[in-house]
Short mmCIF file of C-alpha atoms and ligand atoms in Angstrom, two decimals:
data_model
loop_
_atom_site.label_atom_id
_atom_site.label_comp_id
_atom_site.label_asym_id
_atom_site.label_seq_id
_atom_site.Cartn_x
_atom_site.Cartn_y
_atom_site.Cartn_z
CA MET A 1 0.20 -0.01 -0.13
CA TYR A 2 1.58 3.19 -1.05
CA ILE A 3 -1.06 5.22 1.08
CA PRO A 4 -0.91 4.75 5.27
CA LYS A 5 -4.34 3.13 5.04
CA GLU A 6 -5.42 2.40 9.00
CA LYS A 7 -4.98 6.38 9.33
CA LEU A 8 -7.16 6.90 6.67
CA ARG A 9 -9.47 4.20 8.01
CA SER A 10 -9.41 5.84 11.31
CA PHE A 11 -9.70 9.25 9.61
CA ALA A 12 -13.38 7.73 8.14
CA ASP A 13 -14.86 6.37 11.23
CA SER A 14 -13.87 9.97 13.27
CA PHE A 15 -16.48 11.45 10.34
CA GLY A 16 -18.97 8.40 10.53
CA VAL A 17 -18.14 6.86 6.90
CA GLN A 18 -16.40 3.46 6.57
CA LEU A 19 -13.96 2.77 4.55
CA ASP A 20 -13.56 -0.95 3.38
CA GLU A 21 -10.97 -2.90 2.23
CA THR A 22 -12.57 -1.93 -1.56
CA ALA A 23 -12.47 1.54 -1.11
CA LEU A 24 -9.31 1.95 0.44
CA GLU A 25 -7.54 0.41 -2.70
CA ARG A 26 -9.39 2.89 -4.60
CA PHE A 27 -8.47 5.52 -2.72
CA ASP A 28 -4.74 4.02 -2.91
CA THR A 29 -4.76 3.45 -6.65
CA TYR A 30 -6.14 7.54 -6.89
CA ALA A 31 -3.29 8.71 -4.85
CA ARG A 32 -0.75 6.73 -6.53
CA LEU A 33 -2.03 8.10 -9.87
CA LEU A 34 -2.27 11.65 -8.62
CA ALA A 35 0.97 11.66 -7.87
CA GLU A 36 2.27 10.56 -11.27
CA TRP A 37 0.06 12.95 -12.78
CA ASN A 38 1.30 15.69 -11.43
CA GLU A 39 4.60 14.94 -13.26
CA LYS A 40 3.21 16.26 -16.29
CA ILE A 41 -0.25 18.35 -15.59
CA ASN A 42 0.37 20.78 -12.19
CA LEU A 43 -2.45 19.39 -10.14
CA THR A 44 -1.52 19.72 -6.54
CA ALA A 45 1.42 20.92 -4.75
CA ILE A 46 1.03 17.99 -2.21
CA THR A 47 2.84 14.67 -3.74
CA ASP A 48 3.60 12.39 -0.71
CA PRO A 49 1.67 9.92 0.22
CA MET A 50 0.49 11.16 4.02
CA GLY A 51 0.27 14.75 2.52
CA ILE A 52 -2.37 13.35 -0.01
CA THR A 53 -3.90 11.09 2.93
CA VAL A 54 -4.21 13.94 5.19
CA LYS A 55 -4.81 16.93 3.33
CA HIS A 56 -6.39 15.87 0.34
CA PHE A 57 -8.53 12.16 1.61
CA ALA A 58 -9.35 13.08 5.30
CA ASP A 59 -10.03 16.69 4.52
CA SER A 60 -12.58 15.93 2.02
CA LEU A 61 -14.04 13.14 3.65
CA SER A 62 -14.76 15.73 6.62
CA VAL A 63 -17.40 16.71 4.72
CA PHE A 64 -19.37 13.57 6.08
CA ARG A 65 -19.11 14.53 9.74
CA PHE A 66 -21.27 17.26 9.13
CA CYS A 67 -23.49 16.43 6.07
CA SER A 68 -25.53 13.50 5.96
CA PHE A 69 -25.96 12.49 2.22
CA PRO A 70 -29.15 9.78 1.78
CA THR A 71 -28.39 6.81 -0.77
CA GLY A 72 -28.26 7.75 -3.93
CA ALA A 73 -28.11 11.50 -3.81
CA SER A 74 -27.15 13.68 -6.69
CA ILE A 75 -23.94 16.24 -6.08
CA ILE A 76 -22.41 18.63 -8.05
CA ASP A 77 -18.73 19.00 -7.36
CA VAL A 78 -17.59 22.71 -8.50
CA GLY A 79 -14.26 23.18 -9.30
CA THR A 80 -13.23 20.08 -8.18
CA GLY A 81 -9.83 19.75 -9.89
CA ALA A 82 -8.10 16.57 -9.39
CA GLY A 83 -11.35 15.43 -7.79
CA PHE A 84 -11.65 16.98 -4.51
CA PRO A 85 -14.12 16.61 -2.45
CA GLY A 86 -16.37 15.00 -4.88
CA LEU A 87 -14.09 11.83 -6.16
CA ALA A 88 -13.15 11.13 -2.50
CA LEU A 89 -16.35 11.41 -1.56
CA LEU A 90 -17.94 8.79 -4.86
CA ILE A 91 -15.16 6.41 -3.42
CA ALA A 92 -16.22 6.57 0.49
CA ARG A 93 -20.06 6.15 -1.01
CA PRO A 94 -20.41 4.37 -4.53
CA ASP A 95 -24.27 5.01 -4.36
CA LEU A 96 -23.73 8.94 -4.50
CA ARG A 97 -24.52 10.04 -7.51
CA LEU A 98 -21.44 12.60 -8.90
CA THR A 99 -21.25 15.54 -11.05
CA LEU A 100 -17.86 16.66 -11.42
CA LEU A 101 -17.63 20.53 -12.93
CA ASP A 102 -14.65 21.87 -13.77
CA SER A 103 -13.64 24.54 -16.90
CA THR A 104 -10.09 23.14 -17.42
CA LYS A 105 -10.66 20.15 -19.44
CA LYS A 106 -6.79 18.17 -18.68
CA LYS A 107 -7.81 17.95 -14.87
CA LEU A 108 -10.99 16.14 -16.19
CA GLY A 109 -8.41 14.08 -18.23
CA VAL A 110 -7.29 13.30 -15.74
CA ILE A 111 -10.47 12.11 -13.41
CA GLU A 112 -11.70 10.19 -16.37
CA ASN A 113 -8.45 8.01 -15.90
CA ILE A 114 -8.62 7.30 -12.36
CA LEU A 115 -12.48 6.49 -12.27
CA ALA A 116 -11.41 4.01 -15.22
CA GLU A 117 -9.11 2.70 -12.69
CA THR A 118 -11.05 2.54 -10.09
CA GLY A 119 -13.65 0.96 -11.60
CA LEU A 120 -15.85 4.02 -10.32
CA SER A 121 -18.64 6.00 -12.64
CA ALA A 122 -19.62 9.78 -12.69
CA GLU A 123 -21.09 12.70 -14.73
CA LEU A 124 -17.67 14.69 -16.17
CA LEU A 125 -19.04 18.54 -17.03
CA HIS A 126 -16.23 20.17 -18.40
CA ALA A 127 -17.78 24.09 -18.47
CA ARG A 128 -17.60 27.22 -16.34
CA ALA A 129 -19.77 27.07 -13.48
CA GLU A 130 -21.53 30.42 -13.87
CA GLU A 131 -22.57 29.18 -17.57
CA ALA A 132 -23.84 25.48 -16.24
CA GLY A 133 -25.65 26.94 -13.74
CA GLN A 134 -27.83 28.85 -16.78
CA ASN A 135 -28.62 25.77 -18.52
CA ALA A 136 -31.70 23.94 -17.72
CA ALA A 137 -30.23 20.67 -17.70
CA TYR A 138 -28.23 21.33 -14.87
CA ARG A 139 -29.82 24.47 -13.04
CA GLU A 140 -31.56 23.81 -9.84
CA SER A 141 -31.52 19.84 -10.13
CA PHE A 142 -28.97 18.85 -7.59
CA ASP A 143 -29.73 17.83 -3.86
CA PHE A 144 -25.91 19.29 -3.05
CA ALA A 145 -23.62 21.60 -4.38
CA THR A 146 -20.03 21.04 -2.83
CA ALA A 147 -16.63 23.07 -2.94
CA ARG A 148 -13.30 23.63 -1.58
CA ALA A 149 -10.63 25.69 -3.22
CA VAL A 150 -12.26 27.66 -5.72
CA ALA A 151 -13.71 30.79 -4.89
CA ASN A 152 -14.29 33.78 -2.09
CA LEU A 153 -17.55 32.57 -0.83
CA ARG A 154 -19.44 35.18 -1.99
CA GLU A 155 -19.09 34.48 -5.56
CA LEU A 156 -18.89 30.74 -5.43
CA ALA A 157 -22.31 31.40 -3.74
CA GLU A 158 -23.47 32.44 -7.12
CA TYR A 159 -21.71 29.62 -8.95
CA CYS A 160 -23.18 26.72 -6.45
CA LEU A 161 -26.50 28.09 -5.54
CA PRO A 162 -27.96 27.87 -8.74
CA PHE A 163 -27.11 24.06 -9.22
CA VAL A 164 -29.05 22.94 -6.06
CA LYS A 165 -33.02 22.01 -5.52
CA ARG A 166 -34.88 23.41 -3.25
CA GLY A 167 -34.66 21.80 0.09
CA GLY A 168 -30.87 20.92 -1.27
CA CYS A 169 -27.96 22.17 0.32
CA PHE A 170 -24.36 23.67 -0.83
CA VAL A 171 -21.03 22.69 1.21
CA SER A 172 -18.30 25.04 1.51
CA MET A 173 -15.10 23.97 2.66
CA LYS A 174 -12.62 27.11 3.71
CA GLY A 175 -10.23 27.62 5.73
CA ALA A 176 -8.56 29.93 8.52
CA ASN A 177 -10.61 33.03 6.85
CA ALA A 178 -14.03 31.42 6.98
CA ALA A 179 -16.09 33.40 9.73
CA GLU A 180 -15.05 36.48 7.46
CA GLU A 181 -15.95 35.60 3.94
CA LEU A 182 -19.55 34.25 5.58
CA ASP A 183 -20.18 37.84 6.90
CA GLY A 184 -19.34 39.21 3.51
CA ALA A 185 -21.93 36.34 2.00
CA LYS A 186 -24.58 36.69 3.84
CA LYS A 187 -26.52 39.05 1.98
CA ALA A 188 -25.90 37.02 -1.82
CA ILE A 189 -26.69 34.02 0.15
CA ALA A 190 -29.88 35.27 0.70
CA VAL A 191 -30.37 37.03 -2.45
CA LEU A 192 -30.07 33.62 -4.40
CA GLY A 193 -32.49 32.16 -2.32
CA GLY A 194 -30.01 30.20 0.02
CA LYS A 195 -29.52 30.35 4.21
CA VAL A 196 -26.87 29.30 6.74
CA GLN A 197 -27.45 26.62 8.39
CA SER A 198 -24.25 25.73 10.21
CA ALA A 199 -20.31 26.45 10.06
CA GLU A 200 -18.80 24.25 11.81
CA THR A 201 -14.98 25.04 12.61
CA PHE A 202 -12.23 22.19 13.73
CA THR A 203 -8.49 21.21 13.69
CA LEU A 204 -7.58 18.95 10.87
CA GLU A 205 -3.44 17.93 11.69
CA ASP A 206 -1.54 19.69 10.66
CA ALA A 207 -3.59 20.94 8.06
CA GLY A 208 -4.82 23.22 10.44
CA GLU A 209 -7.85 25.38 10.41
CA ARG A 210 -10.83 23.99 8.39
CA CYS A 211 -14.28 25.15 8.20
CA ILE A 212 -17.47 23.56 7.15
CA ILE A 213 -20.60 26.11 6.00
CA THR A 214 -23.75 24.57 4.99
CA ILE A 215 -26.23 26.74 3.26
CA LYS A 216 -29.61 25.45 2.75
CA LYS A 217 -31.63 26.40 -0.43
CA ASN A 218 -34.75 27.76 0.76
CA SER A 219 -36.12 29.34 -2.44
CA SER A 220 -35.71 29.59 -6.05
CA THR A 221 -32.22 31.42 -7.48
CA PRO A 222 -33.86 34.57 -9.65
CA ALA A 223 -32.77 33.90 -13.10
CA LYS A 224 -30.51 36.59 -13.62
CA TYR A 225 -27.90 34.60 -11.52
CA PRO A 226 -25.76 33.36 -11.94
CA ARG A 227 -24.06 36.57 -14.11
CA PRO A 228 -21.20 35.91 -16.79
CA SER A 229 -17.99 36.14 -14.11
CA ALA A 230 -16.56 39.16 -15.46
CA LYS A 231 -20.15 40.64 -13.85
CA ILE A 232 -19.43 38.47 -10.49
CA ALA A 233 -15.91 39.32 -10.22
CA LYS A 234 -16.52 43.37 -10.86
CA ASN A 235 -19.73 43.81 -9.14
CA PRO A 236 -19.92 41.31 -6.16
CA LEU A 237 -23.43 40.67 -4.77
CA GLU A 238 -23.52 42.52 -1.68
N1 SAM B 301 -11.00 21.67 -5.75
C1 SAM B 301 -10.29 21.10 -5.87
C2 SAM B 301 -9.69 21.03 -4.90
O1 SAM B 301 -9.75 21.90 -3.39
O2 SAM B 301 -8.34 20.67 -4.69
C3 SAM B 301 -9.60 22.14 -6.86
C4 SAM B 301 -9.25 23.57 -6.31
S1 SAM B 301 -8.44 24.58 -7.85
C5 SAM B 301 -7.51 26.06 -6.27
C6 SAM B 301 -9.62 25.67 -8.23
C7 SAM B 301 -10.47 24.90 -9.40
O3 SAM B 301 -11.69 25.34 -9.79
C8 SAM B 301 -9.86 24.77 -10.67
O4 SAM B 301 -9.46 23.56 -11.25
C9 SAM B 301 -10.21 25.92 -11.83
O5 SAM B 301 -10.34 25.13 -13.09
C10 SAM B 301 -11.60 25.57 -11.42
N2 SAM B 301 -12.33 26.79 -11.08
C11 SAM B 301 -12.44 28.01 -10.96
N3 SAM B 301 -13.32 28.68 -11.41
C12 SAM B 301 -14.30 27.91 -12.20
C13 SAM B 301 -15.60 28.08 -12.48
N4 SAM B 301 -15.56 29.57 -12.80
N5 SAM B 301 -16.16 27.44 -13.30
C14 SAM B 301 -15.68 25.67 -13.21
N6 SAM B 301 -14.41 25.48 -12.65
C15 SAM B 301 -13.38 26.59 -11.82
#
């Protein structure tokens, strides 16, 4: 085994999700391929097996501690990059229906290879979030949206909330500045039809302070959102 399997298993246990041998093998394959691909494409600064285990896999799985996903729930992971948190959630819970969205095609190519090697399937969506959010095929059609390290929460809410069905949730993974970001995003979240349900802070070993913000979608997002990216950046919702 390439990754410290028992360490990953015990992180997962502490987040309330059990990893069987198949899942651990899949995480091992994922870590190997991530390190290999990273020599050709810049995917992550973290390439050692322990770093990948804690800062990518365990960090992604921490979502399970604060959010319970019903069997078969649909999730769109916005700006998934090399698959975090979306692909890690799928390995732990293959019953979930994952759509992994990113604007960089070559990153989705890496995910396609990892899916093939691990025998899992997910929808890969090559698009900008603010464009896909205006497409009827994706708009308000997911039970959950997730995102890690993609944008400031105020902009991220405009990327992600349009994808979520009424009654669903947007789960945003943030670091030490979460409280400040949340303060600046409250108005935007309300305009987009959301309401903050919880913001849970915890420390993930040497990955430092983490915060998982859960935003419930209470009403439909007005049709004009998401706006084109230049408008979102120039004139953020406030
Ligand atoms: N979520 C992954 C993680 O935590 O490792 C990747 C984070 S990486 C810093 C940000 C990713 O978001 C990149 O892969 C980038 O292509 C993607 N991204 C940024 N803005 C986007 C947008 N508007 N629509 C789609 N993807 C976007």
